[in-house]
């Protein structure tokens, strides 16, 4: 007698896959790339004895200044994390909106994502934080900046482009 049920078989995929809501997709993307970049920064600075909470407080220091951010404890660390995830979600959303109208952003996710990540590195680390932050960098660290550039390309730009390509179903 032949069994009809296959206990270890994968369920068959539905013909038309449903996508999550766009806001959820963008928030998930922001959480993914933000987490990857935060973990990179925490691992980098852990080598010099910097605790992870200080990385999150450093993000909030862009707005509140070093003294206020570093003396705020867990509250300023959480505020820094929420700020960073919101910023990463905005970065994902901007690419996603641009990819809707520009096919090349969906067709060439490695190249376009790498360029997008590099552009955000320049905007954030060369323009915004040094010129407008309440806590600009005290000195230029070439090895840190090169590592950040690579992290923005590999951990933010390329995954953002791949997520957008996935959402739009390839190249359409």
Short mmCIF file of N, CA and C in Angstrom, two decimals:
data_model
loop_
_atom_site.label_atom_id
_atom_site.label_comp_id
_atom_site.label_asym_id
_atom_site.label_seq_id
_atom_site.Cartn_x
_atom_site.Cartn_y
_atom_site.Cartn_z
N UNK A 1 0.84 -1.18 0.00
CA UNK A 1 0.00 0.00 0.00
C UNK A 1 0.88 1.24 0.00
N UNK A 2 0.56 2.16 -0.84
CA UNK A 2 1.37 3.35 -1.03
C UNK A 2 0.81 4.49 -0.17
N UNK A 3 1.69 5.14 0.58
CA UNK A 3 1.26 6.25 1.44
C UNK A 3 1.10 7.51 0.58
N UNK A 4 0.08 8.27 0.87
CA UNK A 4 -0.16 9.49 0.10
C UNK A 4 0.54 10.69 0.70
N UNK A 5 0.76 10.69 1.98
CA UNK A 5 1.43 11.84 2.62
C UNK A 5 2.93 11.61 2.63
N UNK A 6 3.65 12.65 2.39
CA UNK A 6 5.11 12.58 2.44
C UNK A 6 5.57 13.40 3.65
N UNK A 7 5.91 12.74 4.75
CA UNK A 7 6.17 13.46 5.99
C UNK A 7 7.39 14.38 5.93
N UNK A 8 8.37 14.12 5.10
CA UNK A 8 9.57 14.94 5.07
C UNK A 8 9.69 15.80 3.81
N UNK A 9 8.63 15.90 3.08
CA UNK A 9 8.65 16.69 1.85
C UNK A 9 8.33 18.15 2.16
N UNK A 10 8.89 19.02 1.36
CA UNK A 10 8.60 20.44 1.50
C UNK A 10 7.22 20.74 0.91
N UNK A 11 6.47 21.65 1.53
CA UNK A 11 5.17 21.99 0.96
C UNK A 11 5.36 22.66 -0.40
N UNK A 12 4.41 22.45 -1.25
CA UNK A 12 4.51 23.05 -2.58
C UNK A 12 4.28 24.55 -2.50
N UNK A 13 5.08 25.25 -3.28
CA UNK A 13 4.96 26.72 -3.30
C UNK A 13 3.68 27.12 -4.00
N UNK A 14 3.06 28.14 -3.49
CA UNK A 14 1.87 28.65 -4.15
C UNK A 14 2.25 29.29 -5.47
N UNK A 15 1.35 29.26 -6.41
CA UNK A 15 1.64 29.82 -7.73
C UNK A 15 1.93 31.31 -7.65
N UNK A 16 1.14 32.02 -6.91
CA UNK A 16 1.37 33.47 -6.78
C UNK A 16 1.79 33.75 -5.34
N UNK A 17 3.05 34.05 -5.15
CA UNK A 17 3.55 34.34 -3.81
C UNK A 17 3.10 35.72 -3.39
N UNK A 18 2.68 35.83 -2.15
CA UNK A 18 2.30 37.14 -1.64
C UNK A 18 3.53 37.80 -1.02
N UNK A 19 3.59 39.10 -1.19
CA UNK A 19 4.71 39.86 -0.63
C UNK A 19 4.24 40.53 0.65
N UNK A 20 5.20 40.80 1.55
CA UNK A 20 4.82 41.56 2.74
C UNK A 20 4.50 43.00 2.34
N UNK A 21 3.90 43.72 3.25
CA UNK A 21 3.62 45.13 3.00
C UNK A 21 4.94 45.86 2.73
N UNK A 22 4.89 46.86 1.88
CA UNK A 22 6.10 47.59 1.51
C UNK A 22 6.79 48.19 2.72
N UNK A 23 6.04 48.78 3.64
CA UNK A 23 6.65 49.38 4.82
C UNK A 23 7.38 48.33 5.65
N UNK A 24 6.82 47.11 5.71
CA UNK A 24 7.46 46.03 6.47
C UNK A 24 8.75 45.58 5.78
N UNK A 25 8.72 45.53 4.46
CA UNK A 25 9.89 45.13 3.68
C UNK A 25 11.02 46.14 3.90
N UNK A 26 10.69 47.42 3.87
CA UNK A 26 11.68 48.48 4.06
C UNK A 26 12.20 48.46 5.50
N UNK A 27 11.31 48.30 6.47
CA UNK A 27 11.73 48.24 7.87
C UNK A 27 12.63 47.02 8.11
N UNK A 28 12.29 45.89 7.53
CA UNK A 28 13.12 44.69 7.65
C UNK A 28 14.48 44.93 7.01
N UNK A 29 14.49 45.57 5.85
CA UNK A 29 15.75 45.90 5.20
C UNK A 29 16.60 46.82 6.05
N UNK A 30 15.98 47.85 6.63
CA UNK A 30 16.71 48.76 7.51
C UNK A 30 17.27 48.06 8.73
N UNK A 31 16.49 47.15 9.28
CA UNK A 31 16.93 46.37 10.43
C UNK A 31 18.10 45.45 10.05
N UNK A 32 18.01 44.84 8.88
CA UNK A 32 19.06 43.91 8.44
C UNK A 32 20.38 44.64 8.17
N UNK A 33 20.34 45.67 7.34
CA UNK A 33 21.59 46.36 7.01
C UNK A 33 22.11 47.16 8.19
N UNK A 34 21.21 47.72 8.99
CA UNK A 34 21.63 48.45 10.19
C UNK A 34 22.30 47.54 11.19
N UNK A 35 21.73 46.36 11.39
CA UNK A 35 22.32 45.39 12.33
C UNK A 35 23.69 44.93 11.85
N UNK A 36 23.81 44.64 10.58
CA UNK A 36 25.10 44.21 10.04
C UNK A 36 26.16 45.30 10.23
N UNK A 37 25.80 46.54 9.92
CA UNK A 37 26.77 47.63 10.06
C UNK A 37 27.10 47.90 11.52
N UNK A 38 26.10 47.84 12.40
CA UNK A 38 26.36 48.04 13.83
C UNK A 38 27.28 46.96 14.39
N UNK A 39 27.02 45.71 14.01
CA UNK A 39 27.87 44.62 14.48
C UNK A 39 29.30 44.77 13.97
N UNK A 40 29.44 45.25 12.74
CA UNK A 40 30.77 45.53 12.21
C UNK A 40 31.48 46.57 13.07
N UNK A 41 30.80 47.68 13.35
CA UNK A 41 31.42 48.75 14.14
C UNK A 41 31.74 48.27 15.56
N UNK A 42 30.84 47.51 16.15
CA UNK A 42 31.09 46.99 17.49
C UNK A 42 32.29 46.05 17.52
N UNK A 43 32.39 45.19 16.52
CA UNK A 43 33.54 44.27 16.45
C UNK A 43 34.84 45.03 16.22
N UNK A 44 34.80 46.05 15.35
CA UNK A 44 36.00 46.84 15.07
C UNK A 44 36.52 47.50 16.35
N UNK A 45 35.62 48.19 17.05
CA UNK A 45 36.04 48.97 18.22
C UNK A 45 36.23 48.10 19.46
N UNK A 46 35.71 46.88 19.48
CA UNK A 46 35.94 45.98 20.60
C UNK A 46 37.43 45.64 20.72
N UNK A 47 38.14 45.66 19.60
CA UNK A 47 39.57 45.38 19.60
C UNK A 47 40.35 46.39 20.44
N UNK A 48 39.80 47.59 20.58
CA UNK A 48 40.48 48.60 21.40
C UNK A 48 39.80 48.78 22.76
N UNK A 49 38.92 47.85 23.11
CA UNK A 49 38.29 47.88 24.43
C UNK A 49 37.04 48.74 24.54
N UNK A 50 36.51 49.21 23.42
CA UNK A 50 35.30 50.03 23.46
C UNK A 50 34.07 49.13 23.62
N UNK A 51 33.25 49.38 24.64
CA UNK A 51 32.05 48.54 24.83
C UNK A 51 30.99 48.84 23.76
N UNK A 52 30.18 47.85 23.42
CA UNK A 52 29.15 48.04 22.39
C UNK A 52 28.20 49.20 22.66
N UNK A 53 27.86 49.43 23.92
CA UNK A 53 26.94 50.51 24.25
C UNK A 53 27.51 51.86 23.81
N UNK A 54 28.83 52.00 23.81
CA UNK A 54 29.46 53.26 23.41
C UNK A 54 29.26 53.54 21.92
N UNK A 55 29.20 52.48 21.10
CA UNK A 55 28.95 52.66 19.67
C UNK A 55 27.57 53.26 19.46
N UNK A 56 26.58 52.72 20.16
CA UNK A 56 25.22 53.23 20.03
C UNK A 56 25.10 54.66 20.57
N UNK A 57 25.77 54.93 21.68
CA UNK A 57 25.77 56.29 22.22
C UNK A 57 26.46 57.26 21.26
N UNK A 58 27.47 56.79 20.54
CA UNK A 58 28.17 57.64 19.57
C UNK A 58 27.24 58.10 18.45
N UNK A 59 26.31 57.25 18.09
CA UNK A 59 25.33 57.64 17.06
C UNK A 59 24.45 58.76 17.59
N UNK A 60 23.98 58.62 18.82
CA UNK A 60 23.15 59.67 19.40
C UNK A 60 23.96 60.96 19.63
N UNK A 61 25.27 60.82 19.81
CA UNK A 61 26.14 61.99 19.99
C UNK A 61 26.13 62.90 18.76
N UNK A 62 25.80 62.35 17.59
CA UNK A 62 25.69 63.20 16.39
C UNK A 62 24.67 64.30 16.62
N UNK A 63 23.65 64.03 17.43
CA UNK A 63 22.57 64.98 17.65
C UNK A 63 22.68 65.71 18.99
N UNK A 64 23.11 64.99 20.02
CA UNK A 64 23.09 65.56 21.37
C UNK A 64 24.46 66.02 21.86
N UNK A 65 25.53 65.65 21.17
CA UNK A 65 26.87 65.95 21.64
C UNK A 65 27.42 64.79 22.46
N UNK A 66 28.74 64.72 22.55
CA UNK A 66 29.39 63.60 23.23
C UNK A 66 29.01 63.50 24.71
N UNK A 67 29.15 64.60 25.41
CA UNK A 67 28.93 64.56 26.86
C UNK A 67 27.51 64.10 27.20
N UNK A 68 26.53 64.65 26.53
CA UNK A 68 25.14 64.27 26.80
C UNK A 68 24.88 62.81 26.42
N UNK A 69 25.41 62.38 25.29
CA UNK A 69 25.17 61.01 24.84
C UNK A 69 25.87 59.99 25.74
N UNK A 70 27.12 60.24 26.09
CA UNK A 70 27.88 59.27 26.87
C UNK A 70 27.45 59.22 28.33
N UNK A 71 26.84 60.28 28.82
CA UNK A 71 26.40 60.28 30.22
C UNK A 71 24.95 59.77 30.35
N UNK A 72 24.30 59.49 29.25
CA UNK A 72 22.90 59.08 29.29
C UNK A 72 22.65 57.61 29.51
N UNK A 73 23.69 56.80 29.53
CA UNK A 73 23.53 55.37 29.80
C UNK A 73 22.75 54.62 28.72
N UNK A 74 21.94 53.70 29.19
CA UNK A 74 21.17 52.84 28.29
C UNK A 74 20.17 53.62 27.46
N UNK A 75 19.61 54.68 28.02
CA UNK A 75 18.60 55.46 27.30
C UNK A 75 19.18 56.08 26.03
N UNK A 76 20.38 56.65 26.11
CA UNK A 76 20.96 57.25 24.91
C UNK A 76 21.46 56.19 23.94
N UNK A 77 21.85 55.01 24.46
CA UNK A 77 22.24 53.92 23.58
C UNK A 77 21.04 53.43 22.78
N UNK A 78 19.90 53.26 23.44
CA UNK A 78 18.68 52.83 22.74
C UNK A 78 18.22 53.89 21.74
N UNK A 79 18.33 55.15 22.12
CA UNK A 79 17.95 56.23 21.21
C UNK A 79 18.88 56.23 19.99
N UNK A 80 20.16 55.99 20.21
CA UNK A 80 21.11 55.90 19.10
C UNK A 80 20.79 54.74 18.18
N UNK A 81 20.42 53.60 18.74
CA UNK A 81 20.06 52.43 17.93
C UNK A 81 18.80 52.71 17.12
N UNK A 82 17.79 53.28 17.75
CA UNK A 82 16.54 53.59 17.02
C UNK A 82 16.81 54.61 15.91
N UNK A 83 17.63 55.59 16.19
CA UNK A 83 17.98 56.59 15.18
C UNK A 83 18.69 55.94 14.00
N UNK A 84 19.62 55.03 14.30
CA UNK A 84 20.38 54.38 13.24
C UNK A 84 19.49 53.48 12.39
N UNK A 85 18.59 52.72 13.04
CA UNK A 85 17.68 51.86 12.28
C UNK A 85 16.72 52.69 11.42
N UNK A 86 16.29 53.83 11.92
CA UNK A 86 15.43 54.71 11.11
C UNK A 86 16.21 55.24 9.91
N UNK A 87 17.47 55.63 10.12
CA UNK A 87 18.29 56.13 9.03
C UNK A 87 18.54 55.03 7.99
N UNK A 88 18.83 53.82 8.44
CA UNK A 88 19.06 52.71 7.51
C UNK A 88 17.78 52.36 6.75
N UNK A 89 16.63 52.45 7.41
CA UNK A 89 15.37 52.21 6.71
C UNK A 89 15.13 53.27 5.65
N UNK A 90 15.51 54.50 5.93
CA UNK A 90 15.39 55.57 4.92
C UNK A 90 16.31 55.30 3.74
N UNK A 91 17.51 54.81 4.01
CA UNK A 91 18.46 54.48 2.93
C UNK A 91 17.88 53.37 2.06
N UNK A 92 17.29 52.35 2.67
CA UNK A 92 16.66 51.26 1.92
C UNK A 92 15.48 51.80 1.11
N UNK A 93 14.66 52.66 1.72
CA UNK A 93 13.48 53.21 1.04
C UNK A 93 13.87 54.05 -0.17
N UNK A 94 14.91 54.86 -0.05
CA UNK A 94 15.34 55.71 -1.16
C UNK A 94 15.75 54.86 -2.36
N UNK A 95 16.54 53.82 -2.11
CA UNK A 95 16.95 52.95 -3.22
C UNK A 95 15.74 52.25 -3.81
N UNK A 96 14.86 51.79 -2.95
CA UNK A 96 13.67 51.06 -3.42
C UNK A 96 12.81 51.94 -4.33
N UNK A 97 12.60 53.17 -3.94
CA UNK A 97 11.80 54.08 -4.75
C UNK A 97 12.50 54.36 -6.08
N UNK A 98 13.81 54.56 -6.03
CA UNK A 98 14.56 54.83 -7.26
C UNK A 98 14.54 53.60 -8.18
N UNK A 99 14.61 52.40 -7.60
CA UNK A 99 14.63 51.18 -8.42
C UNK A 99 13.32 50.93 -9.13
N UNK A 100 12.24 51.48 -8.62
CA UNK A 100 10.94 51.32 -9.27
C UNK A 100 10.97 51.93 -10.68
N UNK A 101 11.63 53.07 -10.82
CA UNK A 101 11.63 53.79 -12.10
C UNK A 101 12.90 53.61 -12.92
N UNK A 102 13.95 53.08 -12.32
CA UNK A 102 15.23 52.93 -13.03
C UNK A 102 15.64 51.46 -13.04
N UNK A 103 15.41 50.85 -14.17
CA UNK A 103 15.61 49.42 -14.33
C UNK A 103 17.04 48.98 -14.04
N UNK A 104 18.01 49.81 -14.35
CA UNK A 104 19.42 49.45 -14.14
C UNK A 104 19.70 49.17 -12.66
N UNK A 105 18.97 49.80 -11.76
CA UNK A 105 19.16 49.56 -10.33
C UNK A 105 18.72 48.15 -9.94
N UNK A 106 17.79 47.59 -10.69
CA UNK A 106 17.36 46.20 -10.45
C UNK A 106 18.20 45.21 -11.24
N UNK A 107 18.65 45.59 -12.41
CA UNK A 107 19.39 44.68 -13.28
C UNK A 107 20.83 44.47 -12.84
N UNK A 108 21.43 45.47 -12.18
CA UNK A 108 22.85 45.40 -11.80
C UNK A 108 23.01 45.65 -10.30
N UNK A 109 22.47 44.77 -9.46
CA UNK A 109 22.48 45.04 -8.02
C UNK A 109 23.88 45.10 -7.40
N UNK A 110 24.82 44.32 -7.90
CA UNK A 110 26.17 44.38 -7.33
C UNK A 110 26.83 45.72 -7.59
N UNK A 111 26.83 46.14 -8.84
CA UNK A 111 27.47 47.41 -9.20
C UNK A 111 26.71 48.60 -8.62
N UNK A 112 25.41 48.63 -8.84
CA UNK A 112 24.63 49.78 -8.37
C UNK A 112 24.57 49.83 -6.84
N UNK A 113 24.47 48.66 -6.21
CA UNK A 113 24.47 48.62 -4.75
C UNK A 113 25.81 49.08 -4.18
N UNK A 114 26.91 48.66 -4.81
CA UNK A 114 28.23 49.09 -4.35
C UNK A 114 28.39 50.60 -4.49
N UNK A 115 27.96 51.15 -5.61
CA UNK A 115 28.04 52.60 -5.80
C UNK A 115 27.13 53.33 -4.82
N UNK A 116 25.96 52.78 -4.56
CA UNK A 116 25.01 53.38 -3.63
C UNK A 116 25.60 53.40 -2.21
N UNK A 117 26.17 52.28 -1.79
CA UNK A 117 26.80 52.21 -0.48
C UNK A 117 27.96 53.19 -0.36
N UNK A 118 28.78 53.29 -1.40
CA UNK A 118 29.91 54.22 -1.38
C UNK A 118 29.42 55.67 -1.33
N UNK A 119 28.36 55.96 -2.05
CA UNK A 119 27.80 57.32 -2.04
C UNK A 119 27.29 57.68 -0.64
N UNK A 120 26.64 56.74 0.03
CA UNK A 120 26.16 57.00 1.39
C UNK A 120 27.32 57.16 2.36
N UNK A 121 28.40 56.41 2.16
CA UNK A 121 29.58 56.60 3.00
C UNK A 121 30.08 58.03 2.89
N UNK A 122 30.23 58.50 1.65
CA UNK A 122 30.73 59.86 1.43
C UNK A 122 29.77 60.87 2.06
N UNK A 123 28.49 60.71 1.80
CA UNK A 123 27.52 61.66 2.34
C UNK A 123 27.56 61.70 3.87
N UNK A 124 27.56 60.54 4.50
CA UNK A 124 27.51 60.49 5.97
C UNK A 124 28.85 60.82 6.63
N UNK A 125 29.91 60.15 6.19
CA UNK A 125 31.19 60.25 6.89
C UNK A 125 32.08 61.40 6.43
N UNK A 126 31.84 61.91 5.25
CA UNK A 126 32.68 63.00 4.75
C UNK A 126 31.95 64.34 4.81
N UNK A 127 30.64 64.32 4.66
CA UNK A 127 29.89 65.58 4.62
C UNK A 127 29.09 65.81 5.91
N UNK A 128 28.08 64.99 6.16
CA UNK A 128 27.11 65.27 7.22
C UNK A 128 27.73 65.25 8.62
N UNK A 129 28.32 64.13 9.01
CA UNK A 129 28.84 64.03 10.38
C UNK A 129 29.94 65.05 10.66
N UNK A 130 30.97 65.19 9.81
CA UNK A 130 32.00 66.19 10.13
C UNK A 130 31.50 67.64 10.11
N UNK A 131 30.56 67.96 9.23
CA UNK A 131 30.15 69.36 9.10
C UNK A 131 28.96 69.74 9.97
N UNK A 132 28.04 68.82 10.20
CA UNK A 132 26.79 69.19 10.86
C UNK A 132 26.55 68.50 12.20
N UNK A 133 27.39 67.57 12.58
CA UNK A 133 27.16 66.81 13.80
C UNK A 133 27.49 67.62 15.04
N UNK A 134 26.77 67.32 16.12
CA UNK A 134 27.08 67.92 17.41
C UNK A 134 28.36 67.32 17.98
N UNK A 135 28.80 66.19 17.43
CA UNK A 135 30.03 65.53 17.87
C UNK A 135 30.83 65.08 16.65
N UNK A 136 31.44 66.02 15.91
CA UNK A 136 32.23 65.61 14.75
C UNK A 136 33.44 64.79 15.18
N UNK A 137 34.00 63.98 14.28
CA UNK A 137 35.16 63.16 14.62
C UNK A 137 36.31 64.04 15.11
N UNK A 138 37.03 63.54 16.10
CA UNK A 138 38.16 64.29 16.64
C UNK A 138 39.36 64.27 15.69
N UNK A 139 39.52 63.17 14.97
CA UNK A 139 40.63 63.04 14.03
C UNK A 139 40.26 62.06 12.92
N UNK A 140 40.97 62.13 11.82
CA UNK A 140 40.73 61.24 10.68
C UNK A 140 41.52 59.96 10.91
N UNK A 141 40.85 58.83 10.86
CA UNK A 141 41.49 57.52 11.02
C UNK A 141 41.40 56.77 9.69
N UNK A 142 42.49 56.73 8.92
CA UNK A 142 42.43 56.13 7.58
C UNK A 142 41.95 54.68 7.57
N UNK A 143 42.45 53.85 8.48
CA UNK A 143 42.04 52.44 8.47
C UNK A 143 40.56 52.29 8.81
N UNK A 144 40.06 53.07 9.75
CA UNK A 144 38.64 53.04 10.11
C UNK A 144 37.78 53.52 8.95
N UNK A 145 38.18 54.59 8.30
CA UNK A 145 37.39 55.12 7.19
C UNK A 145 37.38 54.18 5.99
N UNK A 146 38.49 53.53 5.70
CA UNK A 146 38.52 52.55 4.61
C UNK A 146 37.61 51.36 4.96
N UNK A 147 37.69 50.91 6.19
CA UNK A 147 36.83 49.80 6.62
C UNK A 147 35.36 50.20 6.55
N UNK A 148 35.05 51.44 6.94
CA UNK A 148 33.65 51.92 6.85
C UNK A 148 33.18 51.99 5.41
N UNK A 149 34.04 52.45 4.52
CA UNK A 149 33.68 52.49 3.10
C UNK A 149 33.33 51.09 2.61
N UNK A 150 34.19 50.13 2.92
CA UNK A 150 33.92 48.74 2.50
C UNK A 150 32.65 48.19 3.16
N UNK A 151 32.43 48.53 4.42
CA UNK A 151 31.22 48.08 5.11
C UNK A 151 29.97 48.68 4.47
N UNK A 152 30.04 49.95 4.09
CA UNK A 152 28.88 50.57 3.45
C UNK A 152 28.59 49.92 2.10
N UNK A 153 29.63 49.55 1.39
CA UNK A 153 29.44 48.88 0.09
C UNK A 153 28.87 47.48 0.29
N UNK A 154 29.52 46.69 1.15
CA UNK A 154 29.19 45.27 1.28
C UNK A 154 28.00 45.00 2.21
N UNK A 155 27.88 45.76 3.28
CA UNK A 155 26.85 45.48 4.27
C UNK A 155 25.58 46.32 4.11
N UNK A 156 25.68 47.44 3.39
CA UNK A 156 24.51 48.32 3.23
C UNK A 156 24.08 48.40 1.77
N UNK A 157 24.98 48.84 0.89
CA UNK A 157 24.60 49.09 -0.51
C UNK A 157 24.16 47.86 -1.27
N UNK A 158 24.99 46.83 -1.28
CA UNK A 158 24.67 45.63 -2.06
C UNK A 158 23.43 44.90 -1.51
N UNK A 159 23.33 44.69 -0.18
CA UNK A 159 22.09 44.06 0.31
C UNK A 159 20.84 44.88 0.01
N UNK A 160 20.95 46.20 0.08
CA UNK A 160 19.81 47.06 -0.24
C UNK A 160 19.38 46.85 -1.69
N UNK A 161 20.35 46.80 -2.59
CA UNK A 161 20.04 46.58 -4.01
C UNK A 161 19.42 45.20 -4.23
N UNK A 162 19.95 44.18 -3.56
CA UNK A 162 19.40 42.83 -3.72
C UNK A 162 17.97 42.75 -3.18
N UNK A 163 17.71 43.44 -2.05
CA UNK A 163 16.35 43.43 -1.51
C UNK A 163 15.38 44.11 -2.46
N UNK A 164 15.81 45.18 -3.08
CA UNK A 164 14.96 45.88 -4.04
C UNK A 164 14.71 45.00 -5.26
N UNK A 165 15.74 44.36 -5.74
CA UNK A 165 15.59 43.46 -6.89
C UNK A 165 14.61 42.34 -6.54
N UNK A 166 14.74 41.81 -5.36
CA UNK A 166 13.86 40.72 -4.92
C UNK A 166 12.40 41.19 -4.85
N UNK A 167 12.19 42.39 -4.31
CA UNK A 167 10.84 42.93 -4.19
C UNK A 167 10.18 43.08 -5.56
N UNK A 168 10.93 43.61 -6.50
CA UNK A 168 10.38 43.86 -7.83
C UNK A 168 10.41 42.62 -8.72
N UNK A 169 10.89 41.50 -8.18
CA UNK A 169 10.85 40.26 -8.94
C UNK A 169 11.89 40.17 -10.04
N UNK A 170 13.09 40.64 -9.79
CA UNK A 170 14.14 40.59 -10.80
C UNK A 170 14.21 41.85 -11.61
N UNK A 171 14.29 41.71 -12.92
CA UNK A 171 14.52 42.86 -13.79
C UNK A 171 13.28 43.43 -14.42
N UNK A 172 12.21 42.71 -14.47
CA UNK A 172 10.93 43.13 -15.07
C UNK A 172 11.09 44.09 -16.20
#
